[in-house]
Tab-separated table of C-alpha atoms in Angstrom:
chain	number	residue	atom	x	y	z
A	721	UNK	CA	-12.341	20.878	-17.506
A	722	UNK	CA	-12.534	19.153	-14.139
A	723	UNK	CA	-12.211	21.767	-11.407
A	724	UNK	CA	-13.877	19.989	-8.494
A	725	UNK	CA	-14.040	16.319	-7.614
A	726	UNK	CA	-16.401	15.122	-4.907
A	727	UNK	CA	-15.817	11.716	-3.330
A	728	UNK	CA	-18.864	10.222	-1.598
A	729	UNK	CA	-17.470	7.820	0.986
A	730	UNK	CA	-14.304	7.954	3.044
A	731	UNK	CA	-13.052	4.384	3.174
A	732	UNK	CA	-9.877	2.773	1.878
A	733	UNK	CA	-10.827	3.324	-1.767
A	734	UNK	CA	-11.575	7.005	-1.179
A	735	UNK	CA	-8.200	7.483	0.471
A	736	UNK	CA	-6.510	5.903	-2.544
A	737	UNK	CA	-8.404	8.213	-4.902
A	738	UNK	CA	-7.003	11.252	-3.109
A	739	UNK	CA	-3.485	9.771	-3.150
A	740	UNK	CA	-3.650	9.008	-6.884
A	741	UNK	CA	-5.043	12.438	-7.732
A	742	UNK	CA	-2.173	14.064	-5.874
A	743	UNK	CA	0.369	11.771	-7.550
A	744	UNK	CA	-1.022	12.720	-10.953
A	745	UNK	CA	-0.854	16.448	-10.141
A	746	UNK	CA	-4.584	17.087	-10.241
A	747	UNK	CA	-4.886	20.866	-9.974
A	748	UNK	CA	-8.504	21.267	-8.888
A	749	UNK	CA	-10.222	20.895	-5.535
A	750	UNK	CA	-11.118	17.618	-3.828
A	751	UNK	CA	-13.992	17.246	-1.373
A	752	UNK	CA	-14.122	13.979	0.556
A	753	UNK	CA	-17.346	13.189	2.425
A	754	UNK	CA	-17.579	10.355	4.948
A	755	UNK	CA	-20.180	9.181	7.473
A	756	UNK	CA	-17.670	8.100	10.124
A	757	UNK	CA	-15.615	10.571	12.183
A	758	UNK	CA	-12.364	8.963	10.999
A	759	UNK	CA	-9.924	9.600	8.182
A	760	UNK	CA	-9.949	6.906	5.461
A	761	UNK	CA	-8.770	3.667	7.047
A	762	UNK	CA	-8.153	-0.001	6.276
A	763	UNK	CA	-10.933	-2.432	7.182
A	764	UNK	CA	-9.206	-5.858	6.852
A	765	UNK	CA	-7.163	-5.478	10.080
A	766	UNK	CA	-10.346	-4.789	12.070
A	767	UNK	CA	-11.094	-8.495	12.532
A	768	UNK	CA	-7.438	-9.436	12.811
A	769	UNK	CA	-4.592	-7.431	14.374
A	770	UNK	CA	-6.708	-4.454	15.385
A	771	UNK	CA	-9.155	-6.658	17.277
A	772	UNK	CA	-6.295	-8.503	18.977
A	773	UNK	CA	-4.682	-5.222	20.016
A	774	UNK	CA	-1.526	-5.844	17.965
A	775	UNK	CA	-2.212	-2.852	15.698
A	776	UNK	CA	-2.673	0.646	17.171
A	777	UNK	CA	-5.422	2.863	15.703
A	778	UNK	CA	-3.027	5.197	13.921
A	779	UNK	CA	-1.704	2.333	11.783
A	780	UNK	CA	-5.174	1.744	10.364
A	781	UNK	CA	-5.195	5.023	8.481
A	782	UNK	CA	-4.457	4.937	4.743
A	783	UNK	CA	-2.562	8.212	5.119
A	784	UNK	CA	-1.723	10.302	8.211
A	785	UNK	CA	-3.697	13.432	9.053
A	786	UNK	CA	-0.884	15.596	7.678
A	787	UNK	CA	-1.517	14.157	4.193
A	788	UNK	CA	-4.921	15.873	4.107
A	789	UNK	CA	-3.551	19.150	5.482
A	790	UNK	CA	-3.641	20.631	2.009
A	791	UNK	CA	-5.638	23.632	0.753
A	792	UNK	CA	-6.631	21.504	-2.246
A	793	UNK	CA	-8.438	18.967	-0.001
A	794	UNK	CA	-11.571	19.491	2.068
A	795	UNK	CA	-12.684	16.792	4.506
A	796	UNK	CA	-16.317	16.588	5.565
A	797	UNK	CA	-16.524	13.754	8.085
A	798	UNK	CA	-19.570	12.750	10.129
A	799	UNK	CA	-21.515	13.698	7.005
A	800	UNK	CA	-23.674	11.593	4.699
A	801	UNK	CA	-24.517	12.232	1.053
A	802	UNK	CA	-28.312	12.108	0.819
A	803	UNK	CA	-29.050	12.733	-2.853
A	804	UNK	CA	-27.541	13.387	-6.270
A	805	UNK	CA	-28.903	15.896	-8.771
A	806	UNK	CA	-27.323	14.734	-12.015
A	807	UNK	CA	-28.805	17.538	-14.118
A	808	UNK	CA	-27.266	20.226	-11.908
A	809	UNK	CA	-24.225	18.083	-11.032
A	810	UNK	CA	-24.896	18.704	-7.386
A	811	UNK	CA	-25.189	16.597	-4.262
A	812	UNK	CA	-27.010	17.205	-1.001
A	813	UNK	CA	-25.721	16.039	2.366
A	814	UNK	CA	-27.044	15.356	5.845
A	815	UNK	CA	-25.932	18.856	6.805
A	816	UNK	CA	-28.102	20.257	3.968
A	817	UNK	CA	-25.123	21.496	2.033
A	818	UNK	CA	-25.498	21.656	-1.711
A	819	UNK	CA	-22.122	20.825	-3.274
A	820	UNK	CA	-21.288	21.163	-6.962
A	821	UNK	CA	-19.172	18.520	-8.680
A	822	UNK	CA	-17.513	18.317	-12.050
A	823	UNK	CA	-16.817	14.645	-11.425
A	824	UNK	CA	-18.356	12.532	-8.661
A	825	UNK	CA	-16.823	9.320	-7.324
A	826	UNK	CA	-19.114	6.972	-5.425
A	827	UNK	CA	-17.009	5.046	-2.914
A	828	UNK	CA	-20.035	4.114	-0.826
A	829	UNK	CA	-18.840	0.717	0.345
A	830	UNK	CA	-21.197	-1.747	1.956
A	831	UNK	CA	-23.031	-2.456	5.186
A	832	UNK	CA	-23.474	-5.573	7.279
A	833	UNK	CA	-26.363	-7.917	6.622
A	834	UNK	CA	-28.419	-7.934	9.826
A	835	UNK	CA	-30.321	-10.861	11.263
A	836	UNK	CA	-34.091	-10.711	11.637
A	837	UNK	CA	-34.840	-13.260	14.340
A	838	UNK	CA	-36.454	-12.827	17.764
A	839	UNK	CA	-34.083	-11.120	20.192
A	840	UNK	CA	-31.874	-9.635	17.472
A	841	UNK	CA	-31.917	-6.226	19.215
A	842	UNK	CA	-30.686	-7.484	22.605
A	843	UNK	CA	-27.617	-5.850	24.106
A	844	UNK	CA	-24.436	-7.847	23.606
A	845	UNK	CA	-25.084	-8.684	19.940
A	846	UNK	CA	-22.448	-7.162	17.686
A	847	UNK	CA	-21.607	-6.782	14.015
A	848	UNK	CA	-18.110	-5.950	12.781
A	849	UNK	CA	-17.674	-3.346	10.099
A	850	UNK	CA	-16.257	-0.185	11.683
A	851	UNK	CA	-13.716	0.910	14.292
A	852	UNK	CA	-16.486	1.528	16.814
A	853	UNK	CA	-17.677	-2.070	16.360
A	854	UNK	CA	-14.252	-3.429	17.235
A	855	UNK	CA	-13.972	-1.183	20.283
A	856	UNK	CA	-17.269	-2.597	21.559
A	857	UNK	CA	-16.319	-6.231	20.856
A	858	UNK	CA	-12.911	-5.834	22.476
A	859	UNK	CA	-14.561	-4.448	25.617
A	860	UNK	CA	-16.786	-7.557	25.738
A	861	UNK	CA	-13.761	-9.828	25.299
A	862	UNK	CA	-12.115	-8.257	28.317
A	863	UNK	CA	-15.186	-8.788	30.495
A	864	UNK	CA	-16.793	-12.062	29.392
A	865	UNK	CA	-15.840	-15.649	28.562
A	866	UNK	CA	-18.503	-17.231	26.350
A	867	UNK	CA	-18.632	-15.968	22.771
A	868	UNK	CA	-20.989	-17.258	20.093
A	869	UNK	CA	-20.173	-16.319	16.500
A	870	UNK	CA	-22.868	-16.549	13.840
A	871	UNK	CA	-21.334	-17.238	10.443
A	872	UNK	CA	-18.181	-19.123	9.445
A	873	UNK	CA	-16.930	-16.855	6.693
A	874	UNK	CA	-13.750	-14.782	6.822
A	875	UNK	CA	-14.995	-12.428	9.539
A	876	UNK	CA	-16.433	-15.144	11.756
A	877	UNK	CA	-13.355	-17.353	11.642
A	878	UNK	CA	-10.919	-14.468	12.063
A	879	UNK	CA	-12.796	-13.290	15.155
A	880	UNK	CA	-12.891	-16.885	16.402
A	881	UNK	CA	-9.107	-17.163	16.062
A	882	UNK	CA	-8.470	-13.901	17.919
A	883	UNK	CA	-10.959	-14.741	20.670
A	884	UNK	CA	-9.625	-18.258	21.149
A	885	UNK	CA	-6.067	-16.993	21.442
A	886	UNK	CA	-7.350	-14.550	24.074
A	887	UNK	CA	-8.636	-17.499	26.113
A	888	UNK	CA	-12.381	-17.291	25.451
A	889	UNK	CA	-14.821	-20.147	24.991
A	890	UNK	CA	-15.847	-19.871	21.344
A	891	UNK	CA	-18.738	-21.479	19.474
A	892	UNK	CA	-19.275	-20.839	15.759
A	893	UNK	CA	-22.720	-21.522	14.285
A	894	UNK	CA	-22.938	-21.820	10.496
A	895	UNK	CA	-25.904	-22.667	8.263
A	896	UNK	CA	-23.748	-24.241	5.546
A	897	UNK	CA	-22.259	-27.698	5.879
A	898	UNK	CA	-18.694	-26.376	5.875
A	899	UNK	CA	-16.763	-23.219	6.736
A	900	UNK	CA	-16.046	-20.519	4.132
A	901	UNK	CA	-18.246	-22.500	1.738
A	902	UNK	CA	-18.942	-19.488	-0.469
A	903	UNK	CA	-15.301	-18.861	-1.321
A	904	UNK	CA	-13.206	-22.040	-0.973
A	905	UNK	CA	-13.337	-25.720	-1.875
A	906	UNK	CA	-14.084	-28.663	0.403
A	907	UNK	CA	-10.352	-29.343	0.727
A	908	UNK	CA	-9.661	-25.901	2.203
A	909	UNK	CA	-12.785	-26.009	4.378
A	910	UNK	CA	-11.782	-29.370	5.829
A	911	UNK	CA	-8.302	-28.082	6.644
A	912	UNK	CA	-9.600	-25.015	8.489
A	913	UNK	CA	-12.284	-26.962	10.325
A	914	UNK	CA	-9.583	-29.238	11.754
A	915	UNK	CA	-7.367	-26.272	12.680
A	916	UNK	CA	-10.160	-24.517	14.591
A	917	UNK	CA	-11.389	-27.703	16.261
A	918	UNK	CA	-7.849	-28.586	17.373
A	919	UNK	CA	-7.691	-25.236	19.161
A	920	UNK	CA	-10.960	-25.829	20.957
A	921	UNK	CA	-13.405	-23.888	18.809
A	922	UNK	CA	-16.828	-25.539	18.892
A	923	UNK	CA	-18.095	-25.631	15.297
A	924	UNK	CA	-21.838	-26.163	14.780
A	925	UNK	CA	-22.220	-26.621	11.039
A	926	UNK	CA	-25.427	-27.095	9.037
A	927	UNK	CA	-27.144	-25.256	11.887
A	928	UNK	CA	-29.327	-22.166	11.771
A	929	UNK	CA	-30.311	-19.597	14.398
A	930	UNK	CA	-33.960	-19.433	15.441
A	931	UNK	CA	-33.662	-16.810	18.210
A	932	UNK	CA	-31.454	-14.883	20.573
A	933	UNK	CA	-32.628	-15.303	24.170
A	934	UNK	CA	-32.310	-12.976	27.145
A	935	UNK	CA	-34.171	-10.320	29.112
A	936	UNK	CA	-32.310	-7.105	28.343
A	937	UNK	CA	-29.026	-8.674	27.315
A	938	UNK	CA	-28.121	-11.799	25.378
A	939	UNK	CA	-27.985	-14.916	27.530
A	940	UNK	CA	-28.196	-17.743	25.010
A	941	UNK	CA	-28.500	-18.513	21.330
A	942	UNK	CA	-31.257	-20.877	20.240
A	943	UNK	CA	-30.338	-22.982	17.229
A	944	UNK	CA	-32.646	-24.369	14.549
A	945	UNK	CA	-32.595	-27.772	16.232
A	946	UNK	CA	-33.750	-26.307	19.558
A	947	UNK	CA	-30.401	-26.275	21.374
A	948	UNK	CA	-29.616	-23.400	23.739
A	949	UNK	CA	-25.970	-22.252	23.601
A	950	UNK	CA	-24.841	-20.086	26.512
A	951	UNK	CA	-23.633	-16.706	25.260
A	952	UNK	CA	-22.195	-13.755	27.158
A	953	UNK	CA	-21.978	-11.915	23.850
A	954	UNK	CA	-22.420	-12.597	20.141
A	955	UNK	CA	-20.655	-11.503	16.971
A	956	UNK	CA	-22.677	-11.851	13.759
A	957	UNK	CA	-20.893	-12.176	10.426
A	958	UNK	CA	-23.413	-13.238	7.782
A	959	UNK	CA	-22.307	-11.116	4.851
A	960	UNK	CA	-22.584	-7.573	3.582
A	961	UNK	CA	-24.829	-5.601	1.235
A	962	UNK	CA	-23.575	-2.996	-1.278
A	963	UNK	CA	-24.694	0.568	-0.669
A	964	UNK	CA	-26.398	1.250	-3.977
A	965	UNK	CA	-29.548	3.123	-2.939
A	966	UNK	CA	-28.094	6.588	-3.555
A	967	UNK	CA	-27.123	5.621	-7.100
A	968	UNK	CA	-30.434	3.922	-7.815
A	969	UNK	CA	-32.373	6.969	-6.603
A	970	UNK	CA	-30.310	9.084	-9.000
A	971	UNK	CA	-31.256	6.855	-11.927
A	972	UNK	CA	-27.883	5.171	-12.397
A	973	UNK	CA	-27.860	1.572	-13.618
A	974	UNK	CA	-27.677	-0.827	-10.652
A	975	UNK	CA	-27.433	-4.613	-10.891
A	976	UNK	CA	-25.935	-6.252	-7.794
A	977	UNK	CA	-23.831	-3.130	-7.491
A	978	UNK	CA	-23.524	0.189	-9.300
A	979	UNK	CA	-22.745	-0.877	-12.859
A	980	UNK	CA	-19.503	0.543	-14.269
A	981	UNK	CA	-17.362	-0.049	-17.354
A	982	UNK	CA	-13.666	-0.909	-17.353
A	983	UNK	CA	-12.894	2.796	-16.761
A	984	UNK	CA	-15.008	2.630	-13.562
A	985	UNK	CA	-17.510	5.001	-15.165
A	986	UNK	CA	-21.201	4.583	-14.396
A	987	UNK	CA	-24.052	5.102	-16.876
A	988	UNK	CA	-23.446	8.835	-16.249
A	989	UNK	CA	-20.024	9.808	-17.661
A	990	UNK	CA	-19.518	12.370	-14.892
A	991	UNK	CA	-19.953	9.773	-12.134
A	992	UNK	CA	-17.609	6.925	-11.220
A	993	UNK	CA	-18.146	4.090	-8.737
A	994	UNK	CA	-15.455	2.025	-7.015
A	995	UNK	CA	-15.038	-0.680	-4.401
A	996	UNK	CA	-17.658	-2.888	-2.744
A	997	UNK	CA	-20.567	-0.884	-4.156
A	998	UNK	CA	-19.592	-1.297	-7.827
A	999	UNK	CA	-20.089	-4.072	-10.386
A	1000	UNK	CA	-17.563	-4.188	-13.217
A	1001	UNK	CA	-16.946	-6.265	-16.369
A	1002	UNK	CA	-14.124	-8.775	-15.956
A	1003	UNK	CA	-12.549	-10.060	-19.147
A	1004	UNK	CA	-10.772	-12.966	-17.432
A	1005	UNK	CA	-14.048	-14.525	-16.313
A	1006	UNK	CA	-16.169	-12.975	-19.071
A	1007	UNK	CA	-18.866	-11.708	-16.729
A	1008	UNK	CA	-19.800	-8.846	-14.462
A	1009	UNK	CA	-18.351	-9.018	-10.955
A	1010	UNK	CA	-18.927	-7.266	-7.675
A	1011	UNK	CA	-15.939	-7.905	-5.438
A	1012	UNK	CA	-15.542	-7.380	-1.710
A	1013	UNK	CA	-11.794	-6.964	-1.498
A	1014	UNK	CA	-9.180	-4.342	-0.771
A	1015	UNK	CA	-7.356	-5.129	-4.011
A	1016	UNK	CA	-10.470	-4.362	-6.031
A	1017	UNK	CA	-11.141	-1.136	-4.132
A	1018	UNK	CA	-7.593	0.175	-4.493
A	1019	UNK	CA	-7.153	-0.689	-8.153
A	1020	UNK	CA	-10.532	0.755	-9.079
A	1021	UNK	CA	-9.659	3.911	-7.155
A	1022	UNK	CA	-6.450	4.276	-9.163
A	1023	UNK	CA	-8.331	3.615	-12.400
A	1024	UNK	CA	-11.059	6.174	-11.745
A	1025	UNK	CA	-8.628	8.869	-10.604
A	1026	UNK	CA	-6.331	8.258	-13.580
A	1027	UNK	CA	-9.185	8.564	-16.066
A	1028	UNK	CA	-10.357	11.800	-14.467
A	1029	UNK	CA	-6.813	13.096	-14.904
A	1030	UNK	CA	-6.940	12.375	-18.630
A	1031	UNK	CA	-5.309	8.966	-18.758
A	1032	UNK	CA	-6.869	5.985	-20.552
A	1033	UNK	CA	-6.789	3.520	-17.672
A	1034	UNK	CA	-8.607	0.188	-17.798
A	1035	UNK	CA	-9.441	-2.024	-14.838
A	1036	UNK	CA	-8.848	-5.697	-15.644
A	1037	UNK	CA	-7.231	-7.489	-12.732
A	1038	UNK	CA	-7.132	-10.998	-11.298
A	1039	UNK	CA	-9.196	-10.766	-8.097
A	1040	UNK	CA	-7.389	-11.672	-4.918
A	1041	UNK	CA	-8.247	-11.946	-1.245
A	1042	UNK	CA	-6.661	-13.028	2.015
A	1043	UNK	CA	-7.495	-14.150	5.531
A	1044	UNK	CA	-5.301	-14.441	8.638
A	1045	UNK	CA	-6.347	-17.076	11.181
A	1046	UNK	CA	-3.882	-18.085	13.909
A	1047	UNK	CA	-0.505	-18.509	12.178
A	1048	UNK	CA	-2.163	-19.375	8.874
A	1049	UNK	CA	-2.319	-16.965	5.938
A	1050	UNK	CA	-4.851	-17.930	3.303
A	1051	UNK	CA	-4.260	-16.126	-0.006
A	1052	UNK	CA	-6.768	-16.536	-2.808
A	1053	UNK	CA	-6.072	-15.656	-6.434
A	1054	UNK	CA	-8.948	-15.715	-8.886
A	1055	UNK	CA	-12.449	-17.116	-8.502
A	1056	UNK	CA	-12.894	-20.881	-8.234
A	1057	UNK	CA	-16.637	-20.914	-8.927
A	1058	UNK	CA	-17.411	-23.421	-11.684
A	1059	UNK	CA	-14.169	-25.430	-11.465
A	1060	UNK	CA	-14.253	-29.041	-12.659
A	1061	UNK	CA	-10.916	-30.213	-11.240
A	1062	UNK	CA	-8.769	-29.361	-8.227
A	1063	UNK	CA	-5.073	-30.119	-7.823
A	1064	UNK	CA	-3.384	-30.100	-4.424
A	1065	UNK	CA	0.172	-28.833	-4.505
A	1066	UNK	CA	2.145	-29.616	-1.350
A	1067	UNK	CA	0.993	-31.426	1.780
A	1068	UNK	CA	-1.767	-30.010	4.025
A	1069	UNK	CA	-0.168	-31.871	6.944
A	1070	UNK	CA	2.824	-29.536	6.585
A	1071	UNK	CA	0.462	-26.542	6.930
A	1072	UNK	CA	1.865	-25.106	3.689
A	1073	UNK	CA	0.071	-26.080	0.482
A	1074	UNK	CA	-2.106	-24.803	-2.351
A	1075	UNK	CA	-5.285	-25.900	-4.098
A	1076	UNK	CA	-5.338	-25.020	-7.785
A	1077	UNK	CA	-8.642	-24.995	-9.656
A	1078	UNK	CA	-9.125	-25.845	-13.326
A	1079	UNK	CA	-12.016	-25.508	-15.717
A	1080	UNK	CA	-11.629	-27.289	-19.063
A	1081	UNK	CA	-7.902	-27.531	-18.354
A	1082	UNK	CA	-7.479	-23.782	-17.732
A	1083	UNK	CA	-6.251	-22.500	-14.364
A	1084	UNK	CA	-8.940	-20.198	-12.956
A	1085	UNK	CA	-8.044	-19.846	-9.252
A	1086	UNK	CA	-5.654	-20.765	-6.442
A	1087	UNK	CA	-6.105	-21.026	-2.693
A	1088	UNK	CA	-2.701	-20.892	-1.007
A	1089	UNK	CA	-2.181	-21.629	2.703
A	1090	UNK	CA	1.171	-20.374	3.962
A	1091	UNK	CA	2.369	-20.677	0.363
A	1092	UNK	CA	3.041	-17.133	-0.905
A	1093	UNK	CA	5.114	-18.267	-3.896
A	1094	UNK	CA	2.254	-20.344	-5.289
A	1095	UNK	CA	-0.132	-17.447	-4.738
A	1096	UNK	CA	2.039	-14.894	-6.534
A	1097	UNK	CA	3.054	-17.099	-9.438
A	1098	UNK	CA	-0.419	-18.473	-10.055
A	1099	UNK	CA	-1.848	-14.970	-10.592
A	1100	UNK	CA	0.139	-14.629	-13.822
A	1101	UNK	CA	-1.116	-17.998	-15.076
A	1102	UNK	CA	-4.706	-17.081	-14.249
A	1103	UNK	CA	-4.395	-13.738	-16.041
A	1104	UNK	CA	-2.969	-15.533	-19.096
A	1105	UNK	CA	-5.799	-18.110	-18.973
A	1106	UNK	CA	-3.057	-20.709	-19.032
A	1107	UNK	CA	-3.824	-24.310	-19.886
A	1108	UNK	CA	-1.651	-26.416	-17.581
A	1109	UNK	CA	-1.286	-30.160	-17.206
A	1110	UNK	CA	-2.614	-31.259	-13.806
A	1111	UNK	CA	0.344	-33.579	-13.242
A	1112	UNK	CA	2.718	-30.651	-13.632
A	1113	UNK	CA	0.650	-28.576	-11.223
A	1114	UNK	CA	0.922	-31.202	-8.493
A	1115	UNK	CA	4.722	-31.365	-8.803
A	1116	UNK	CA	5.897	-28.779	-6.283
A	1117	UNK	CA	9.504	-29.203	-7.433
A	1118	UNK	CA	8.567	-27.311	-10.603
A	1119	UNK	CA	7.756	-23.644	-10.060
A	1120	UNK	CA	4.427	-22.426	-11.393
A	1121	UNK	CA	6.100	-19.615	-13.312
A	1122	UNK	CA	7.862	-22.233	-15.450
A	1123	UNK	CA	4.573	-23.752	-16.619
A	1124	UNK	CA	2.920	-22.724	-19.820
A	1125	UNK	CA	-0.214	-23.763	-21.655
């Protein structure tokens, strides 16, 4: 019998675990442990509406404080889990508390990948992962004019859009030859490069960083070709790393994430792992995936909580992601890696179109720009591993939901 559930981590996924447990009438106690001083909150708005000031802090929270005002729930914030004793089913924390668990859920999330170049510790260099990071960046935006962003992924370009709309001079430096190269095709990259350039963002592609220069505070960024770019402050967005060390130290199987099955169970049946830190089997793509997305975190949270409550829940979803830049909403369904054909549906000049990716005639992914219908309808085709004629896909007068293999 499960009397006590301990959740290590207090992010979006952890908040969803608590919500699902309550919905399913879990009768035991729930202990939620988080390193930050905040209730579980959403991270995607941090680089978008929260950074711009359009979203107040209280709207970030997954649930209001009153939701946790329940004798069944114990919050331990500003606290870190330091070790797991699987034999005793006990964890230790940074406050030296030994806490028993019947079931343990690892919602450990991820951390930013930090740069190791000369000057990387200068004041004025920021990473964006937590509320406190955004508060610091926003304060810089109010005081300074010249921003250099390192990395042209989602975070870098979203910050660039917010900063440009706030009137700053923005330069983005990216090692790859195109923006968002890890997640989208050349067609989408080209479209976004034009959009940012048209708004005055200075894009330096195929360019590395050799050093940050300044005495006590950042003054310039030195690129790999020796150029010095004036910088009042810097935001670095060069990826994240899954927090797997706690699991590895406890002897759980780790392989680019804490390995789980389709029930979100680790190699220890009393321990589950969800969100950015976990690696799960995906039947659609027939391989193990570690996903950095809210959708993945929330659905895995529901799956783990449901299984703990005695249900037989399986996690097998089409991955999806999104990014807001200016008035453009990019919605991605599926994973385009390994595609051998791309079909453009609609006209990029109209700023509403979709790129659909095929492998051996099967639809595997869609990138939709201001095209929510294509995004929604393509998910069903991807899940069904639908074989669709490319000529039909390009005909926007025929809805995707009407196409079959």
